[in-house]
XYZ file of C-alpha atoms in Angstrom:
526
model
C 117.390 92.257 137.262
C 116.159 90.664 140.202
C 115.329 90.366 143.930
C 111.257 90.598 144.927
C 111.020 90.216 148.841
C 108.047 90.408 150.976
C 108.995 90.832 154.552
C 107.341 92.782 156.647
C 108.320 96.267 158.452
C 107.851 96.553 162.127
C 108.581 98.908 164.910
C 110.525 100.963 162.227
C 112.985 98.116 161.211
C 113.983 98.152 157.258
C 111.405 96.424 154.662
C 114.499 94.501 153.188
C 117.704 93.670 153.145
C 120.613 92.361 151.974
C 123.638 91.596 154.185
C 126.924 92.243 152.922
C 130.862 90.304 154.140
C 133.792 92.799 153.529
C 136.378 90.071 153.908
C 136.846 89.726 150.345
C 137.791 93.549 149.897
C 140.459 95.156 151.228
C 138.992 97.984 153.505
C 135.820 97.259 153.791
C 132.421 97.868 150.911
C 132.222 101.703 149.990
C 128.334 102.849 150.038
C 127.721 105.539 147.421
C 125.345 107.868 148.906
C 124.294 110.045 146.567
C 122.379 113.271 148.027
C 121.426 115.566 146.695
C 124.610 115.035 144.355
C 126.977 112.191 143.750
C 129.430 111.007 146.984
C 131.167 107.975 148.595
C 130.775 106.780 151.881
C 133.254 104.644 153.538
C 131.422 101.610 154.992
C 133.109 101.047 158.109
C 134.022 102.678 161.762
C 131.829 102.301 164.549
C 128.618 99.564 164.794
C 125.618 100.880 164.044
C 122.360 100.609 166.436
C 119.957 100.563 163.889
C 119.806 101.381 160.047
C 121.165 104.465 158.567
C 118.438 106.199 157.373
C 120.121 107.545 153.486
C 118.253 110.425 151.108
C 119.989 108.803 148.219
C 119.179 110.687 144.752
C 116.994 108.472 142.588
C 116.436 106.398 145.457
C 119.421 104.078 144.940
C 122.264 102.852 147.326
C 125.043 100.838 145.877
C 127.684 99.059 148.161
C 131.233 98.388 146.176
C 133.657 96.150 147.198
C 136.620 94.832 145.281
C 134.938 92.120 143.065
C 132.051 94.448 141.805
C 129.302 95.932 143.079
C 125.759 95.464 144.429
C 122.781 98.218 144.018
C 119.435 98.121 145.951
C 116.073 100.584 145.232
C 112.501 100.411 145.407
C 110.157 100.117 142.942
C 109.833 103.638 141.772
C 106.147 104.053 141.570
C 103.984 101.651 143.516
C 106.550 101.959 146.598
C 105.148 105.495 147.375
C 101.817 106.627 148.628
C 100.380 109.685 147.353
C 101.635 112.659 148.914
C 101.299 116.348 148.968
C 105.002 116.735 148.360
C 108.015 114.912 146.643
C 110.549 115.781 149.368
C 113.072 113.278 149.780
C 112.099 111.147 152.965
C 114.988 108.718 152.482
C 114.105 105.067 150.926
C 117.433 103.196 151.190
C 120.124 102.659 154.372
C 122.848 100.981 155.686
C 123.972 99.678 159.029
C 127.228 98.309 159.860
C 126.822 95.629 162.481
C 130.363 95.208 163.136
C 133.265 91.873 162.299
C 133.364 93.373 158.849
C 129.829 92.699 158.257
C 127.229 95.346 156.478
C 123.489 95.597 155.632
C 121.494 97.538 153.512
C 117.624 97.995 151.901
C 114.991 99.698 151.500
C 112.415 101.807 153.601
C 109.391 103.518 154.616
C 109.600 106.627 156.310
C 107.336 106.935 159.200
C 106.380 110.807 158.198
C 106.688 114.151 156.479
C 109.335 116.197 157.338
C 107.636 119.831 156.576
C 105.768 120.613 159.814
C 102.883 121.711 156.833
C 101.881 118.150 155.607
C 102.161 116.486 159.256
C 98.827 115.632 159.347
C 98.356 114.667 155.584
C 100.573 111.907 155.032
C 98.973 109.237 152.613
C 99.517 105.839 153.259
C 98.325 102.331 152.232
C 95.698 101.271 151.593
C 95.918 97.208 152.562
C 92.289 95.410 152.620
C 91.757 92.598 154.890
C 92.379 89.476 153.163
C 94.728 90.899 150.478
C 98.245 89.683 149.882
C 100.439 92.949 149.776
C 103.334 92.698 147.623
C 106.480 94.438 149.020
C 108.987 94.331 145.928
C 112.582 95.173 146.346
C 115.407 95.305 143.664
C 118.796 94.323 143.596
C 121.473 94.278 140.656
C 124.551 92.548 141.125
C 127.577 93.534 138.684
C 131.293 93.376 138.526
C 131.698 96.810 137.730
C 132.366 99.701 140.394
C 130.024 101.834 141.947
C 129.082 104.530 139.571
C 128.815 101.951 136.413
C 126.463 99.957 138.882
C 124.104 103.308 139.515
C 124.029 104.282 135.992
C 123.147 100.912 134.726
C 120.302 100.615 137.924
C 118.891 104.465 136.336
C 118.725 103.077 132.591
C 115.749 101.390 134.375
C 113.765 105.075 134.557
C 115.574 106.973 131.592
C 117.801 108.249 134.591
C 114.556 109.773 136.370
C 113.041 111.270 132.831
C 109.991 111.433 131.083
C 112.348 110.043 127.701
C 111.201 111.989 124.494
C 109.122 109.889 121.868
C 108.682 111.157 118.267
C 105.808 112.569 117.359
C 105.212 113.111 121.162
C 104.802 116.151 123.067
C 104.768 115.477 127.348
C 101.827 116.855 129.896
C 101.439 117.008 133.492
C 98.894 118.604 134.645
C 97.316 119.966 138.504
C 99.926 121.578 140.388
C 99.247 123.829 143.460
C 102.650 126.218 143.397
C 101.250 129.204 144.714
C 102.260 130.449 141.824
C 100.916 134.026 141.958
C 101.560 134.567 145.394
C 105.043 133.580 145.072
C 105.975 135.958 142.127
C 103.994 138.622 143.555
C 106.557 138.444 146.926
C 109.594 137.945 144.333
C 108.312 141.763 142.946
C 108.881 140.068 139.186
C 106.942 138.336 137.281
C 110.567 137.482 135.504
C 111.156 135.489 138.860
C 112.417 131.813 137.707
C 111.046 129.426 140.236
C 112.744 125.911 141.554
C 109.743 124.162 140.959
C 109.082 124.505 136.807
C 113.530 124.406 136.344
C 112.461 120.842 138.283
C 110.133 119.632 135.839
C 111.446 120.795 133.098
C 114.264 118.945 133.701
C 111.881 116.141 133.757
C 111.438 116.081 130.236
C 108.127 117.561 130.054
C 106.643 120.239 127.609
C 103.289 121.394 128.898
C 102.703 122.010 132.450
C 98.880 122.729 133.795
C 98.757 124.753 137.073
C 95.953 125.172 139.508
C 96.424 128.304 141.207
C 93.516 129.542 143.273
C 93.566 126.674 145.573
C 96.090 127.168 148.299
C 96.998 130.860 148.394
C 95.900 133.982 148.945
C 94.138 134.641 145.820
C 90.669 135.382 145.604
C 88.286 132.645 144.468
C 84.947 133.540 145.446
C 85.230 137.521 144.610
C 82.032 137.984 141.928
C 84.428 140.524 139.476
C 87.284 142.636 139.778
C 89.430 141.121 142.748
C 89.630 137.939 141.177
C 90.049 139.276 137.493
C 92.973 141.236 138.858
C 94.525 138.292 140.141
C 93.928 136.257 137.213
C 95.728 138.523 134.963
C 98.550 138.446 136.886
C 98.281 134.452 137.136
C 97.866 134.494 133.189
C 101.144 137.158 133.277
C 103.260 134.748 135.006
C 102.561 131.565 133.028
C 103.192 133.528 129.601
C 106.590 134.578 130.691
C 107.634 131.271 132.442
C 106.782 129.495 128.934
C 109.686 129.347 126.327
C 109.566 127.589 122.754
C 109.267 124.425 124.063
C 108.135 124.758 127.922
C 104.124 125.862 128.133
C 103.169 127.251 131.160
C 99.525 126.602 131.079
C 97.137 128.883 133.792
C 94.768 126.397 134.399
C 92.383 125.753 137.786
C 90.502 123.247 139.724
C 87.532 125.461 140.412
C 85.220 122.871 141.526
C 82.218 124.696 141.425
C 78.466 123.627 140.874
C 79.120 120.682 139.319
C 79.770 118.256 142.344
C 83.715 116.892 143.650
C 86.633 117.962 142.481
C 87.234 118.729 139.136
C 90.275 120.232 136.336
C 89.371 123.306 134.054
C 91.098 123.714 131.233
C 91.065 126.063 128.523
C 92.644 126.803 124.974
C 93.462 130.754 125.932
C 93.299 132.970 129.236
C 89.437 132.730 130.407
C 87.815 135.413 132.703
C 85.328 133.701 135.006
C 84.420 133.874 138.530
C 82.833 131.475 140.362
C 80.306 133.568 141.692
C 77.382 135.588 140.147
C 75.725 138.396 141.726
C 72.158 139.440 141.782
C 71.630 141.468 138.536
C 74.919 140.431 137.213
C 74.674 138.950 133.205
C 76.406 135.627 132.302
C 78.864 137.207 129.850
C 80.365 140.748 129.559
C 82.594 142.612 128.023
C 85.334 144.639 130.962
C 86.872 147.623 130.395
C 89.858 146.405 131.704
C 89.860 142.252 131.093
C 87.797 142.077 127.640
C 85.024 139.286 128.059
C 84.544 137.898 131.413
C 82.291 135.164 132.289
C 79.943 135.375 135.829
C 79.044 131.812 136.659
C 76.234 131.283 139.119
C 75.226 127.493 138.649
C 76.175 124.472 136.680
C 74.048 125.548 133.401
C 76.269 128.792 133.044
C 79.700 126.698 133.368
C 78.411 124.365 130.656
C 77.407 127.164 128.314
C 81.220 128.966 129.324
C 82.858 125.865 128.254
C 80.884 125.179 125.099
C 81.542 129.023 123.719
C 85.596 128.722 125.215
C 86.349 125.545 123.789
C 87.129 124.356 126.960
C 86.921 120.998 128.893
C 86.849 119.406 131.887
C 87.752 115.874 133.687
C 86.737 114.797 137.395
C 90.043 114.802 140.093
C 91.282 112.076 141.915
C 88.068 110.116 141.502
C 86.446 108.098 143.821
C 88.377 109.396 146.790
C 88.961 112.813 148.926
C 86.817 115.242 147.470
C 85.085 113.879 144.509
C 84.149 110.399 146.703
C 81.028 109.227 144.821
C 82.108 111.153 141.970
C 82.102 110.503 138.834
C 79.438 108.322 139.379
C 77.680 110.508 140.945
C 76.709 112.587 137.879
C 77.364 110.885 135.246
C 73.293 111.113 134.263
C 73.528 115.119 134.248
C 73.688 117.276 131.582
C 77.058 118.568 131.968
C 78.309 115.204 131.757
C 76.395 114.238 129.078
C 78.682 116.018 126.657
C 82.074 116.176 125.032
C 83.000 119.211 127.089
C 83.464 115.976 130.060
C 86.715 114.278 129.184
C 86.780 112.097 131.606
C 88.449 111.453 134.716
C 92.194 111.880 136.281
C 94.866 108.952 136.709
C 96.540 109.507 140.093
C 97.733 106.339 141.351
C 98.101 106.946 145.294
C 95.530 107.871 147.623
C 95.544 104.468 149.220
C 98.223 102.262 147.203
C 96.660 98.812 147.346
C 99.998 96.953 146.733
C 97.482 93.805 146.252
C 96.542 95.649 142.798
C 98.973 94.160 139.398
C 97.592 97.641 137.761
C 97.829 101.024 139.597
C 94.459 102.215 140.451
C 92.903 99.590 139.132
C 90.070 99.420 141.480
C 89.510 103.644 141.601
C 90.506 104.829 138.640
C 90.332 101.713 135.504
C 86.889 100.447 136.605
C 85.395 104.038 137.032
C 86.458 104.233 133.757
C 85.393 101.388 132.192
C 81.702 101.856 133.969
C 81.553 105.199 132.251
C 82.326 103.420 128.998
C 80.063 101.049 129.600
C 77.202 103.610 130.662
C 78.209 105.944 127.606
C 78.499 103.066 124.900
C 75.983 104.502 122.181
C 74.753 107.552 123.294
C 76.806 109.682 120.333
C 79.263 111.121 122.920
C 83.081 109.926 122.517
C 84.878 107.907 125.005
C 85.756 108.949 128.012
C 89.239 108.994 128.912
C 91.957 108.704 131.798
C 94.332 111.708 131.659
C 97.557 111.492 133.821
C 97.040 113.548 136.745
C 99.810 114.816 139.754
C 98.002 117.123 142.081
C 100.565 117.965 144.375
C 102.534 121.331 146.059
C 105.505 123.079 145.608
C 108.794 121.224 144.160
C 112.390 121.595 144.569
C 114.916 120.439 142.246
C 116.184 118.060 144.920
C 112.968 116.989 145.556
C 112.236 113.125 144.178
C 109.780 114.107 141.781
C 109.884 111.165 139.622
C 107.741 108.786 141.486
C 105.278 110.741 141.889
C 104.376 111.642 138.384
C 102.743 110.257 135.809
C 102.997 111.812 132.080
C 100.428 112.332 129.016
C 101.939 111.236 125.498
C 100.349 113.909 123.451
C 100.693 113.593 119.797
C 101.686 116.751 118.742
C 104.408 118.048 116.698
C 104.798 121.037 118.264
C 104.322 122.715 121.999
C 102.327 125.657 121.479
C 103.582 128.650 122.519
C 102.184 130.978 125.455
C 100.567 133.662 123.474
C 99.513 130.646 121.181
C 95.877 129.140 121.236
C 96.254 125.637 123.351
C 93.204 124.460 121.183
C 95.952 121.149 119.777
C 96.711 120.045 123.419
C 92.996 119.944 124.421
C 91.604 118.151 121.222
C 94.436 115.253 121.646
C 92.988 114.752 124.749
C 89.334 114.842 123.252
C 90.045 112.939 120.629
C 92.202 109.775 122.844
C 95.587 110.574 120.925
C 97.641 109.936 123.446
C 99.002 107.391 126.052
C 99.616 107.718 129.809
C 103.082 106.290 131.565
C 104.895 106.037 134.650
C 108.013 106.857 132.331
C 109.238 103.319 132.219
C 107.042 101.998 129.198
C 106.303 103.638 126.103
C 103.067 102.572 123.220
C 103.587 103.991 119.821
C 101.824 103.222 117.292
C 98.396 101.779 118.373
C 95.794 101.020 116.067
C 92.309 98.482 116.304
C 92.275 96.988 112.698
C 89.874 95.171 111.159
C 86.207 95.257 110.535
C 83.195 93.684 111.888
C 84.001 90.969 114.440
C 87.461 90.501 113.283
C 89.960 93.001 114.934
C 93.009 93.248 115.943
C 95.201 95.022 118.287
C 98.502 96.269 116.841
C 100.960 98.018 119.349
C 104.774 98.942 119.519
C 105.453 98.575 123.313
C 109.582 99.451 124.627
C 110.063 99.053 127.598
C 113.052 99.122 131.106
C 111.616 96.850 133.648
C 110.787 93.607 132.770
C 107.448 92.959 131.314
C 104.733 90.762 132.993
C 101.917 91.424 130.615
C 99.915 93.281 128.116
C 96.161 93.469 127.949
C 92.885 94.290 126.072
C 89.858 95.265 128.063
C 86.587 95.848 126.467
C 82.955 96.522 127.573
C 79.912 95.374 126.150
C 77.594 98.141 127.675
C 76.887 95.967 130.900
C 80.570 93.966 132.315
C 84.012 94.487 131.262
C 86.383 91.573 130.129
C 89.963 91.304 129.478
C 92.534 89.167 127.213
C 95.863 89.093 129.222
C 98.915 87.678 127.227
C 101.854 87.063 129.725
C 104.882 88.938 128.433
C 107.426 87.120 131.126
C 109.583 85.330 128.799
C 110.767 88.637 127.463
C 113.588 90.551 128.898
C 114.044 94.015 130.590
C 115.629 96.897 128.240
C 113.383 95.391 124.893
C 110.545 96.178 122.370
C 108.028 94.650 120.601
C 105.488 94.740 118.201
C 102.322 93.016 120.109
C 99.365 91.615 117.310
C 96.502 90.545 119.274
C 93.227 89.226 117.406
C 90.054 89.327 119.350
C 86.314 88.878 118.684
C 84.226 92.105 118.432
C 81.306 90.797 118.383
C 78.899 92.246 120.844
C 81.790 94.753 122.400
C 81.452 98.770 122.369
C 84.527 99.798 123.132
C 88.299 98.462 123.511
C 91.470 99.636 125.452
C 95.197 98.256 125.438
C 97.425 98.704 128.503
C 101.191 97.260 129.558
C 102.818 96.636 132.733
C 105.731 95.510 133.747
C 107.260 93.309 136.958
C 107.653 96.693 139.307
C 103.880 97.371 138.197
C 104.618 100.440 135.875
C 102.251 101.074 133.380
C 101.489 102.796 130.068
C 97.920 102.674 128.379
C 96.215 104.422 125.461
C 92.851 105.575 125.789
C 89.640 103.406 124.671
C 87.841 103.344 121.620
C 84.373 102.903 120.315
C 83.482 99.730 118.279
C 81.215 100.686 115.549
């Protein structure tokens, strides 16, 4: 594995490249250009003007010529912005400039392609003084084409969220118009692109957000927006099998302040809107108990008799900006029922940043930590967030997700109660990854000021470090052990004494050269 350039791009020209002489193969280099399914296209003919812009499934282009083969791609996580979609912009392309002589990278595209998400399209976020890193891959072999692209694929589990023993996989914060969209179908039996896409992901428990982009009716104070929950909850339950929950979850941001994710252990009744002379809790004729809420006191008092949670969205940036830390001294953060906040790497990519996020989403973590440390309340945590639109099974969707490591034995079932998925996330028992890196295992042993970190990391890419961060109720510090001498495709079991003294809480987190990441969540000190 190898190959990190950082040109620049201008005027639309490729990021990279890699410049390819045919004289050695009879015929000329064959390009496989894979999209949306597997082909071959013959590298030759007329010069090109300019680069061949290629929507190459799984982002990789692979020239073959008669001595072997050579593959470029992108990173597959830090090379994209957040978006609103995962259409499939095109990242790689060719260009044939003519006496048997090819080229070939990687690229940005310059803009959305559905005329809806013109205007929204995230980019970089680059501040002055900051080296960006622009990383791009190539893997020489001499084996043909599709050897070469399955070998490049190992790299991401071929695009999958791999299965782990003892492991069940969650996404969560998807705005499908899911209602509206089985409402037009006239079934609620309608099987929709976008789930058959994640599924095939690898992943067991998906959390929706209707209620956000679609016709349904959010601030009605009773009936309208019952009726449309019910059929929201309808539609989940039957688009959940034995090991595929559908769960009807909501970013209701209400009261509270920002953004923030709902969930809940069964269907909940609530509106976000209480009349005059309505009560706080009721019991409908037609829905069972329903909740009115009116201000942040009765959404506190709905999720302490639901069992339910909540965590902040995207923090730090679009809507919640100043949020978490914002509220962080009120009451309805000052409780378990507050998870913590979501991982969404994106929305402004620093490519300055070793960690994703690091600078949004790790330190508004670690300040909570920090502000938290003794108060009785558990750790907060960082739960893997998406927060995007409809999908498409020839969408890219792998970049843009990041997964939750539950440990569960089981995926509850739709007409189960989803009590196990939220007290993993209560209780930390899980880890977050990009896909490429896996922690099993993880354990702080040890008492008093002697502990240790014990960890079984695998791994694709290869490794550049593991670390331990702590807090001591006023700064965070870190122990970084370079893991560069290891290679790609490996595993190991990491040891890793450190001093206690004086530290409240402790987290462990990997990444590799292509800045993936996987981290588990932090835990107190006592």
């Amino acid at each position: 594995m190898s190959g990190r350039a950082t040109p620049s791009c201008r005027d639309g020209q490729p990021s990279a490249s890699s410049r390819c002489e045919a004289a050695a193969a009879p015929g000329g280099f064959w390009a496989k250009t894979s999209y949306p399914t597997s082909g071959y296209r013959r590298a030759g003919g007329a010069r090109n003007e300019g680069p061949v812009t290629t929507r190459a499934k799984n982002r990789v282009l692979v020239a073959e010529g008669a001595g072997g083969s050579l593959a470029v791609f992108p990173p597959p996580t830090v090379f994209f912005p957040a978006r609103e979609v995962d259409t499939n912009l095109g990242y790689v392309w060719f260009r044939h400039d003519g006496n048997r002589t090819f080229a070939f990278g990687v690229k940005q595209a310059d803009h959305e392609d559905d005329l809806r998400y013109l205007q929204n399209y995230a980019l970089y976020n680059a501040p002055p003084g900051t080296w960006q890193r622009m990383a791009t891959y190539f893997y020489v072999t001499p084996d043909d084409a599709a050897a070469t692209r399955s070998a490049v694929l190992a790299f991401t589990h071929h695009d999958t969220f791999a299965p782990v023993p003892g492991y069940k996989t969650m996404v969560n914060h998807f705005h499908l118009q899911f209602t509206d969209r089985l409402r037009e179908a006239g079934s609620f039996d309608t099987q929709l692109p976008d789930l058959a896409a994640m599924k095939a992901l690898g992943l067991n428990i998906i959390g929706l957000s209707d209620f956000h982009a679609d016709k349904l009716r959010q601030r009605d104070a009773g009936a309208g927006r019952f009726a449309d929950q019910k059929d929201y909850f309808e539609g989940c339950r039957r688009a959940s099998d034995a090991d595929f929950l559908v769960a009807p979850w909501e970013e209701p941001s209400m009261y509270f302040g920002g953004h923030y994710n709902l969930i809940n252990a069964r269907p909940l009744f609530y509106s976000k809107v209480r009349s005059a002379g309505q009560p706080w809790k009721e019991q409908d004729a037609s829905y069972g108990q329903v909740y009115h809420n009116g201000s942040a006191e009765d959404v506190l008092r709905m999720l302490e008799a639901e069992n339910a949670f909540w965590y902040t969205a995207h923090p730090r940036t679009k809507g919640s900006s100043g949020y978490p830390d914002g509220y962080l001294d009120q009451p309805f953060a000052q409780t378990d029922r507050f998870l913590g906040i979501a991982f969404k790497p994106g929305m402004g990519m620093d490519l300055s940043e070793t960690r994703l996020a690091e600078s949004r989403a790790f330190d508004a973590l670690d300040t909570m930590n920090n502000r938290l440390a003794g108060t009785g309340l558990k750790p907060k945590v960082l739960i893997g967030d998406v927060d995007t639109y409809q999908k498409w099974p020839h969408d890219d969707l792998f970049p843009g997700f990041v997964a939750n490591y539950l440990q569960l034995e089981r995926t509850p079932g739709p007409d189960d109660n989803w009590a196990p998925v939220l007290q993993a996330l209560s209780d930390g028992r899980f880890f977050v990854t990009t896909g490429e890196i896996h922690i099993r295992n993880y354990a702080v042993k040890g008492t008093g000021a002697q502990r240790t970190i014990e960890a079984d990391v695998d791994w694709t890419f290869p490794p550049e470090f593991v670390e331990v961060v702590w807090g001591d109720g006023t700064k965070v510090d870190r122990q970084i052990v370079r893991a560069t001498d290891l290679p790609p495709m490996g595993t190991k079991h990491f040891s890793i004494p450190f001093d206690a003294k004086g530290k409240k809480w402790v987290r462990f987190a990997a990444w590799d050269s292509a800045v993936n990441g996987a981290f588990v969540q932090p835990v107190w000190l006592k």
